[in-house]
Amino acid sequence: MLTGLTRRWSGTAEAKTRPIVRTVAARYWPVAVAVVAATWMYGPALNSAFLGDDYLLLLASRQMPLGEFLRATWDPSADAGILQLSENYWRPLSFLTFRGMYWIFGGDPLPYHLFNLGVHLASVVLVFELTRRLVDGRLAPAVAAFVMALHPAGRESITWIASLNSAGLPLALAAWLAFLPATDAARSRSSRLTWCGASVVLTMAALLFRETAAAVTVAMVLWYVLVPGRGRWAERNTWLLAALPLVPVALAAALSFFGVSSGSRDALVGAEANALDRWWFYVKLALVPQAADPGEGAFVLWPQRALAFVMIAVPIGALLRRDWLLAALGLGFLVSLVPYALFGLGFGIRYFYYPSALLALVAGTVAQRLWDGRSLPSPLRAPAAAALLVVVAVAALVGCDAVTDWRRENPDVHQHWVDGLRREHPTLPAGGAVWAIDTPYPLSLLDAYILSPTVAYYYGDPGRAVYSTGSGNLWYVEAIVGPDDRIYRFQPKD
C-alpha cells in the first residue's frame, strides 16, 4: 500500500513538474542559445596574451604600494604614478578589480579573459530579461539576446583584458531592472523606495567601472518619463523619481571632469569640431558594423548610410505612432552615442559596447512590433525556430573567425615581440636604455607608449628609457648607443 501511495505521489509530482519545465524551457531557450553562441564566438580570445594597456595595469598592480594605488584610483587630482590611465579616466572599481585579480592570479591572462567573458554573458542575460519585462511577446527578448550576444561592434570590449571596465554594463542593466518595481504604483511606498535605492547603488557601481554607463541610465529615465510616467507629468513625485537615478551620474561627471587636471580634461573632451561626424559614424555602426575613419570618408557604401537613416527614423516614427516604448528606447540609443562623439582620445568600433545593449532593446522591440498580429501555423514553427538557430550559428561562426583574426593581429604580435626581446636579451643592464627597431602594430600606437611598461614588467626598472624607431635610423642608433644600452630589432613571424 505504501509503495502504491509513493508511486502515485511521484507520478502526481512529475505530472505537475513537467508543464513547469516545458514553460521554463520555452521561455528561456533563446537566452541559453545566445549564451552558448557568445561563448563559442569569443572562445578564441581565452588563450590570448596580454596586450597594450594590460601592461600598464600589470605593472601598477605589482609595483605601486596599495595606499598610493588607492589614491591614484579614487582621487582624480592625485599623481597617477605608474597607473597612467587614471590621469584621464576616473574608473576606480575597474582599476581595483584588476589589482585584486592580479593579487589572486598574477600574470596568467586566462582568469582575466574569463572575467570579461562572464561580463558579456551577464549582459546578454540581463538584456534578455529586461526586454522580456518591457515588451509583451516572446520574440523581442530572443532577438535582443541574439543581437547583444553576437553584434561585433564592441568586440574588443570583451577580447581585450584592459576592457574589464565593461563590467559597468551589466551593473547598469541590473539598475534598470531594479528601477522597474520602483515605478510600480501598485507597490507600497517602502518597497518602491527600497528598489529605487538599489537602482541608485547599482548605477553608482556601474559608473565607478566606466563613466559611459550613464548612457544606460539616461535611456532608463527616458523610458520612465515616456512610458509609466507619461500620464503623471504634472505630479512632482514623477520628476523626483526621474531625477534620482541621475544624481550618481552628475556626481560621477563632476568627479571625472572637474577633479582631474585641466590637461587631462582637455584630452578627454576635444572633439567638438567634428562631434556630429563622429556621432554619425557610430549610428552607421548599428546595422552595418563595419567601420572606417569618418574624417577620411572611406566608407561610402549606401546601405550603411541608408540603414543609419532607418535608425534615426525609428524613434521619430514611433513618436508619430504614439509607440512610447519604442520611442524612448530609440531616443535612448541615439543619445547614448553622444559621449563617444565628444570623446577626444580616439574613436572606433570598440566604443560601441555600451550602446549595443540599447540597440539590442530597440531591435527586439521592432521585431516584436513587426511580428504582432501575425502567427505561424503550427507546422511552420519548428522550421522557423531552426532557421533562426542557423542564422545565430552562422553569425557566431563568422564572429569566431573575426576574434581569431584579432588575436593573431594584436596580442599574438605583442607576445611575439616580448618573446623575441627576452630571447635576444635575457637580462638588461641596470639603467640602460632599450632601442626598439621596427616596432610592429599595435605596439607602435601613440608613439609606442606601451613599450616602456612592457619592458619594465618583464625586466623591472620602471624608469628605464625605451625608444622606438625604424630600421632606416639603425645606423644613427648604433652610433649613439651606450655600453649599457641594448638594441632589439623586431622580426615578424614567417
XYZ file of C-alpha atoms in Angstrom:
494
model
C 0.000 0.000 0.000
C 2.806 2.415 0.958
C 4.583 1.612 -2.286
C 1.429 2.378 -4.253
C 0.979 5.691 -2.468
C 4.617 6.588 -3.128
C 4.274 5.795 -6.815
C 1.024 7.737 -7.010
C 2.634 10.767 -5.270
C 5.699 10.575 -7.523
C 3.513 10.387 -10.612
C 1.457 13.377 -9.445
C 4.581 15.449 -8.670
C 6.091 14.554 -12.028
C 2.868 15.482 -13.804
C 2.848 18.869 -12.044
C 6.550 19.494 -12.685
C 6.529 18.621 -16.385
C 4.433 21.638 -17.529
C 6.603 23.979 -15.440
C 9.772 22.630 -17.049
C 8.242 22.964 -20.505
C 7.185 26.546 -19.765
C 10.632 27.498 -18.487
C 12.319 25.831 -21.452
C 10.004 27.560 -23.935
C 10.610 30.941 -22.305
C 14.360 30.789 -21.742
C 15.789 28.647 -24.549
C 16.712 31.734 -26.630
C 18.956 33.182 -23.922
C 20.567 29.779 -23.391
C 21.323 29.600 -27.113
C 22.624 33.196 -27.057
C 24.982 32.386 -24.168
C 26.330 29.319 -25.974
C 26.766 31.272 -29.222
C 28.590 34.124 -27.470
C 30.897 31.672 -25.689
C 31.688 29.993 -28.991
C 32.267 33.346 -30.694
C 34.691 34.658 -28.056
C 36.321 31.336 -27.214
C 39.469 32.022 -29.301
C 40.289 35.046 -27.132
C 40.543 32.965 -23.964
C 44.067 31.773 -24.744
C 45.385 35.136 -25.960
C 48.187 37.026 -24.241
C 48.297 40.442 -22.601
C 48.112 43.446 -24.892
C 48.774 47.175 -24.765
C 47.269 48.847 -21.688
C 47.238 45.488 -19.908
C 50.924 46.051 -19.133
C 50.264 49.423 -17.508
C 47.747 47.729 -15.218
C 50.038 44.773 -14.552
C 52.999 46.993 -13.709
C 50.983 49.339 -11.495
C 49.381 46.407 -9.652
C 52.794 44.910 -8.937
C 54.895 47.993 -8.250
C 52.638 50.568 -6.586
C 52.023 50.339 -2.814
C 48.369 49.834 -2.001
C 47.925 53.271 -0.463
C 49.457 55.001 -3.475
C 47.351 52.852 -5.796
C 44.167 53.758 -3.906
C 44.965 57.466 -4.070
C 45.633 57.230 -7.809
C 42.329 55.451 -8.435
C 39.953 57.326 -6.117
C 41.370 60.869 -6.125
C 41.005 62.276 -9.659
C 43.575 65.013 -8.941
C 46.217 62.702 -7.409
C 49.509 61.838 -9.058
C 48.787 58.748 -11.170
C 52.336 57.434 -10.930
C 52.743 54.217 -12.894
C 48.954 53.984 -13.310
C 48.927 56.462 -16.182
C 45.375 55.544 -17.203
C 43.917 57.198 -14.100
C 45.131 60.570 -15.402
C 42.341 60.526 -17.988
C 39.746 58.173 -16.515
C 38.027 58.099 -13.156
C 37.211 54.376 -13.031
C 38.249 53.256 -9.545
C 36.367 49.955 -9.474
C 37.871 48.976 -12.817
C 41.437 49.552 -11.610
C 40.795 47.964 -8.220
C 39.215 44.903 -9.823
C 42.316 44.393 -11.946
C 44.568 44.789 -8.913
C 42.503 42.294 -6.935
C 42.676 39.796 -9.775
C 46.429 40.332 -10.077
C 46.802 39.625 -6.369
C 44.990 36.302 -6.867
C 46.023 35.209 -10.371
C 49.219 37.132 -11.102
C 50.371 37.110 -14.717
C 48.085 34.354 -16.010
C 45.850 36.003 -18.642
C 43.148 33.288 -18.652
C 41.265 34.399 -15.492
C 41.106 37.955 -16.815
C 39.637 36.723 -20.100
C 37.136 34.574 -18.215
C 36.086 37.644 -16.222
C 35.450 39.632 -19.401
C 33.540 36.766 -20.984
C 31.461 36.435 -17.832
C 30.683 40.152 -18.004
C 29.468 39.752 -21.570
C 27.335 36.704 -20.812
C 25.799 38.535 -17.855
C 24.962 41.448 -20.175
C 23.295 39.051 -22.613
C 21.141 37.514 -19.870
C 20.201 40.908 -18.431
C 19.306 42.336 -21.844
C 17.069 39.311 -22.380
C 15.354 39.714 -19.019
C 14.969 43.477 -19.349
C 13.434 43.126 -22.810
C 11.124 40.388 -21.546
C 9.797 42.734 -18.879
C 9.484 45.779 -21.105
C 7.955 44.208 -24.219
C 4.984 41.869 -24.471
C 5.817 38.846 -26.605
C 8.435 36.111 -26.846
C 10.193 37.274 -29.987
C 11.505 40.567 -28.555
C 13.725 39.120 -25.786
C 15.056 36.433 -28.119
C 16.087 38.944 -30.783
C 17.542 41.289 -28.162
C 19.622 38.485 -26.627
C 20.980 37.395 -30.014
C 21.871 40.962 -31.012
C 23.630 41.581 -27.702
C 25.472 38.274 -27.857
C 26.727 38.476 -31.436
C 26.883 42.113 -32.546
C 30.555 42.594 -33.471
C 30.883 46.344 -32.978
C 32.020 46.115 -29.357
C 34.244 43.094 -29.844
C 37.425 44.491 -28.261
C 35.445 45.346 -25.144
C 35.353 41.600 -24.493
C 38.567 40.262 -26.013
C 40.939 42.911 -24.608
C 41.746 42.354 -20.926
C 42.126 46.075 -20.164
C 38.478 46.491 -21.154
C 37.254 44.899 -17.939
C 35.635 48.294 -17.351
C 32.861 46.749 -19.474
C 31.655 45.318 -16.141
C 29.753 48.568 -15.731
C 27.249 47.478 -18.385
C 25.619 44.539 -16.552
C 25.520 46.689 -13.417
C 23.716 49.463 -15.320
C 21.271 46.945 -16.798
C 20.670 45.493 -13.333
C 19.976 49.043 -12.123
C 17.280 49.356 -14.781
C 15.741 46.042 -13.719
C 15.712 47.267 -10.117
C 14.118 50.520 -11.266
C 11.113 48.696 -12.755
C 9.457 47.798 -9.413
C 10.363 51.284 -8.141
C 7.991 52.706 -10.767
C 5.155 50.282 -9.991
C 2.364 52.305 -8.395
C 0.752 49.112 -7.093
C 3.656 48.537 -4.696
C 3.922 50.040 -1.247
C 5.895 53.229 -0.774
C 8.580 51.470 1.287
C 9.003 48.761 -1.349
C 9.335 51.331 -4.122
C 11.902 53.317 -2.132
C 13.909 50.155 -1.455
C 14.027 49.246 -5.131
C 14.855 52.818 -6.101
C 17.739 52.825 -3.620
C 19.013 49.545 -5.040
C 18.869 51.034 -8.528
C 20.859 54.095 -7.467
C 23.519 51.961 -5.768
C 23.868 49.747 -8.845
C 24.073 52.829 -11.070
C 26.871 54.280 -8.964
C 28.741 50.969 -9.070
C 28.387 50.910 -12.858
C 29.752 54.456 -13.124
C 32.712 53.516 -10.932
C 33.633 50.961 -13.582
C 33.072 53.251 -16.553
C 31.564 56.707 -16.804
C 29.691 55.981 -20.042
C 27.371 53.653 -18.114
C 25.462 56.912 -17.737
C 24.099 56.291 -21.246
C 22.025 53.369 -19.940
C 20.784 55.470 -17.032
C 19.665 58.272 -19.358
C 17.812 55.737 -21.537
C 16.165 54.348 -18.406
C 14.956 57.804 -17.369
C 13.634 58.452 -20.887
C 11.707 55.179 -20.665
C 10.227 56.149 -17.302
C 9.170 59.628 -18.409
C 7.644 58.465 -21.709
C 6.081 55.167 -20.624
C 4.996 54.578 -16.987
C 5.255 58.239 -16.002
C 3.707 59.727 -19.150
C 0.289 60.314 -17.653
C 1.697 61.824 -14.436
C 3.858 64.666 -15.706
C 2.003 67.169 -13.533
C 2.985 65.305 -10.361
C 6.128 66.342 -8.518
C 6.899 62.752 -7.480
C 7.206 61.744 -11.127
C 10.073 64.148 -11.719
C 11.681 63.378 -8.369
C 11.782 59.707 -9.278
C 13.133 60.551 -12.734
C 15.846 62.786 -11.264
C 17.037 60.400 -8.550
C 18.957 57.976 -10.866
C 20.677 60.992 -12.428
C 22.213 62.045 -9.092
C 25.069 59.492 -9.251
C 25.540 60.405 -12.918
C 26.004 64.063 -12.011
C 28.332 63.139 -9.138
C 30.487 60.901 -11.330
C 30.589 63.561 -14.054
C 31.738 66.192 -11.570
C 34.487 63.964 -10.194
C 35.582 62.856 -13.666
C 35.710 66.212 -15.407
C 36.291 68.739 -12.627
C 38.542 66.711 -10.361
C 41.160 65.796 -12.946
C 43.864 68.130 -14.176
C 42.959 70.625 -16.896
C 45.311 68.940 -19.349
C 43.622 65.578 -18.902
C 40.191 67.156 -19.190
C 41.150 68.819 -22.467
C 42.388 65.482 -23.794
C 39.167 63.716 -22.908
C 36.731 66.198 -24.380
C 38.215 67.563 -27.554
C 36.044 66.511 -30.492
C 33.580 69.387 -30.554
C 34.516 70.389 -34.101
C 33.682 67.028 -35.618
C 31.310 65.671 -32.968
C 28.434 65.359 -35.426
C 30.592 63.368 -37.849
C 31.622 61.024 -35.090
C 28.055 60.618 -33.877
C 27.027 59.744 -37.449
C 29.937 57.291 -37.592
C 28.526 55.409 -34.605
C 24.950 55.487 -35.932
C 26.214 53.765 -39.084
C 27.766 51.003 -36.982
C 24.388 49.912 -35.637
C 23.086 47.805 -38.524
C 26.253 47.583 -40.645
C 29.036 47.144 -38.083
C 31.964 47.793 -40.396
C 33.940 50.902 -39.605
C 36.148 53.453 -41.285
C 37.633 56.788 -40.301
C 34.791 59.320 -40.515
C 37.303 62.034 -41.343
C 38.538 60.225 -44.427
C 35.138 59.410 -45.910
C 36.464 55.982 -46.836
C 33.251 54.105 -46.149
C 30.612 55.316 -48.613
C 28.505 52.229 -49.140
C 24.933 53.404 -49.481
C 23.390 50.510 -47.492
C 25.242 51.575 -44.354
C 24.077 55.160 -44.712
C 20.543 54.143 -45.626
C 20.243 51.869 -42.605
C 21.680 54.598 -40.398
C 18.794 56.815 -41.505
C 16.475 53.948 -40.540
C 17.921 54.011 -37.008
C 17.159 57.729 -36.794
C 13.691 57.243 -38.278
C 12.699 54.554 -35.743
C 12.119 56.860 -32.731
C 10.604 59.553 -34.968
C 8.120 57.089 -36.448
C 7.397 55.662 -33.001
C 6.579 59.134 -31.668
C 4.208 59.750 -34.576
C 2.519 56.399 -33.898
C 2.490 57.095 -30.145
C 4.515 53.967 -29.509
C 6.108 55.462 -26.421
C 8.216 52.430 -25.509
C 9.913 52.202 -28.903
C 10.324 55.978 -28.994
C 12.037 56.002 -25.589
C 14.373 53.125 -26.461
C 15.231 54.576 -29.872
C 15.975 58.003 -28.422
C 17.971 56.370 -25.636
C 20.171 54.596 -28.174
C 20.814 57.761 -30.199
C 21.571 59.773 -27.064
C 23.940 57.060 -25.804
C 26.250 57.797 -28.750
C 26.777 61.437 -27.764
C 29.534 60.824 -25.151
C 31.560 58.905 -27.715
C 31.081 61.647 -30.292
C 32.618 64.110 -27.815
C 35.463 61.802 -26.770
C 38.785 63.394 -27.662
C 41.229 60.494 -27.235
C 40.001 58.444 -30.160
C 37.098 56.633 -31.712
C 36.370 53.190 -33.097
C 34.081 50.217 -33.010
C 35.237 49.075 -29.566
C 33.458 52.072 -28.002
C 30.119 50.720 -29.213
C 29.726 48.087 -26.496
C 27.523 50.033 -24.064
C 25.266 51.432 -26.822
C 24.944 47.917 -28.266
C 22.780 46.938 -25.271
C 20.334 49.723 -26.104
C 20.495 48.742 -29.771
C 19.513 45.214 -28.729
C 16.478 46.567 -26.858
C 15.436 48.558 -29.932
C 15.967 45.581 -32.253
C 13.884 43.293 -30.049
C 11.065 45.807 -29.784
C 10.985 46.467 -33.546
C 10.975 42.734 -34.267
C 8.043 42.239 -31.902
C 6.110 45.149 -33.410
C 6.578 43.741 -36.905
C 5.552 40.288 -35.723
C 2.491 41.278 -33.714
C -0.708 40.329 -35.477
C 0.997 37.550 -37.387
C 1.286 33.961 -36.269
C 2.879 30.964 -37.890
C 0.839 27.822 -38.384
C 1.945 25.084 -36.042
C 3.709 23.031 -38.774
C 5.955 26.013 -39.597
C 7.033 26.912 -36.080
C 9.734 24.274 -35.788
C 11.299 25.142 -39.193
C 11.211 28.852 -38.280
C 12.972 28.187 -34.988
C 15.522 26.013 -36.816
C 16.143 28.779 -39.356
C 16.711 31.253 -36.531
C 19.211 28.890 -34.931
C 21.046 28.554 -38.259
C 21.330 32.348 -38.523
C 22.681 32.540 -34.977
C 25.175 29.734 -35.649
C 26.429 31.412 -38.836
C 26.816 34.740 -37.031
C 28.710 33.041 -34.199
C 30.979 31.274 -36.686
C 31.760 34.480 -38.566
C 32.382 36.261 -35.266
C 34.628 33.436 -34.071
C 36.784 33.833 -37.193
C 36.956 37.591 -36.596
C 38.021 37.079 -32.970
C 40.698 34.645 -34.151
C 41.985 37.260 -36.602
C 42.021 39.879 -33.861
C 44.045 37.614 -31.609
C 46.529 36.873 -34.377
C 46.951 40.553 -35.324
C 47.124 42.025 -31.806
C 48.017 40.036 -28.645
C 49.910 37.369 -30.621
C 52.061 40.079 -32.211
C 52.665 41.754 -28.854
C 53.653 38.432 -27.292
C 55.916 37.618 -30.249
C 57.688 40.950 -29.686
C 58.115 40.138 -25.982
C 59.376 36.611 -26.680
C 61.909 37.898 -29.209
C 63.228 40.566 -26.852
C 63.594 38.149 -23.940
C 65.241 35.544 -26.127
C 67.773 38.019 -27.543
C 68.340 39.832 -24.227
C 67.662 37.533 -21.245
C 68.826 40.321 -18.936
C 69.262 44.069 -19.270
C 71.930 46.180 -17.529
C 70.556 48.475 -14.835
C 69.961 51.989 -16.108
C 70.494 51.115 -19.747
C 68.069 52.086 -22.492
C 66.345 49.788 -24.996
C 66.182 50.783 -28.653
C 63.269 49.028 -30.368
C 63.703 48.844 -34.125
C 60.748 48.255 -36.475
C 58.162 48.183 -33.692
C 55.051 46.402 -35.016
C 51.445 47.423 -34.797
C 49.811 47.594 -32.233
C 52.862 48.370 -30.069
C 53.686 51.380 -32.232
C 50.394 53.146 -31.459
C 50.555 56.608 -29.869
C 54.338 56.911 -30.175
C 54.843 53.373 -28.825
C 53.870 54.475 -25.301
C 53.283 50.883 -24.218
C 56.883 49.707 -24.796
C 58.191 51.124 -21.515
C 55.656 49.377 -19.224
C 56.036 46.152 -21.228
C 59.812 46.132 -20.771
C 59.520 47.224 -17.134
C 57.076 44.411 -16.350
C 59.488 41.708 -17.526
C 62.821 43.270 -16.545
C 61.991 45.609 -13.653
C 63.314 49.193 -13.536
C 60.114 51.179 -14.367
C 62.241 54.231 -15.111
C 64.157 52.576 -17.953
C 64.085 54.520 -21.236
C 62.677 52.663 -24.247
C 62.896 54.261 -27.690
C 61.213 53.190 -30.908
C 62.402 53.918 -34.430
C 62.589 52.374 -37.886
C 65.379 50.361 -39.474
C 66.249 53.375 -41.621
C 67.637 55.045 -38.465
C 69.546 51.997 -37.274
C 72.883 53.496 -38.333
C 72.225 56.514 -36.094
C 71.185 54.344 -33.145
C 74.329 52.245 -33.460
C 76.405 55.424 -33.461
C 74.986 56.826 -30.215
C 74.159 53.691 -28.228
C 75.844 53.489 -24.832
C 77.623 50.497 -23.268
C 74.584 49.580 -21.141
C 72.048 50.176 -23.910
C 70.588 47.375 -25.964
C 69.156 47.222 -29.487
C 66.304 44.905 -30.392
C 65.115 44.621 -33.984
C 61.721 43.002 -34.342
C 61.483 40.047 -36.698
C 57.897 39.212 -37.714
C 56.743 35.627 -37.939
C 57.299 33.866 -41.240
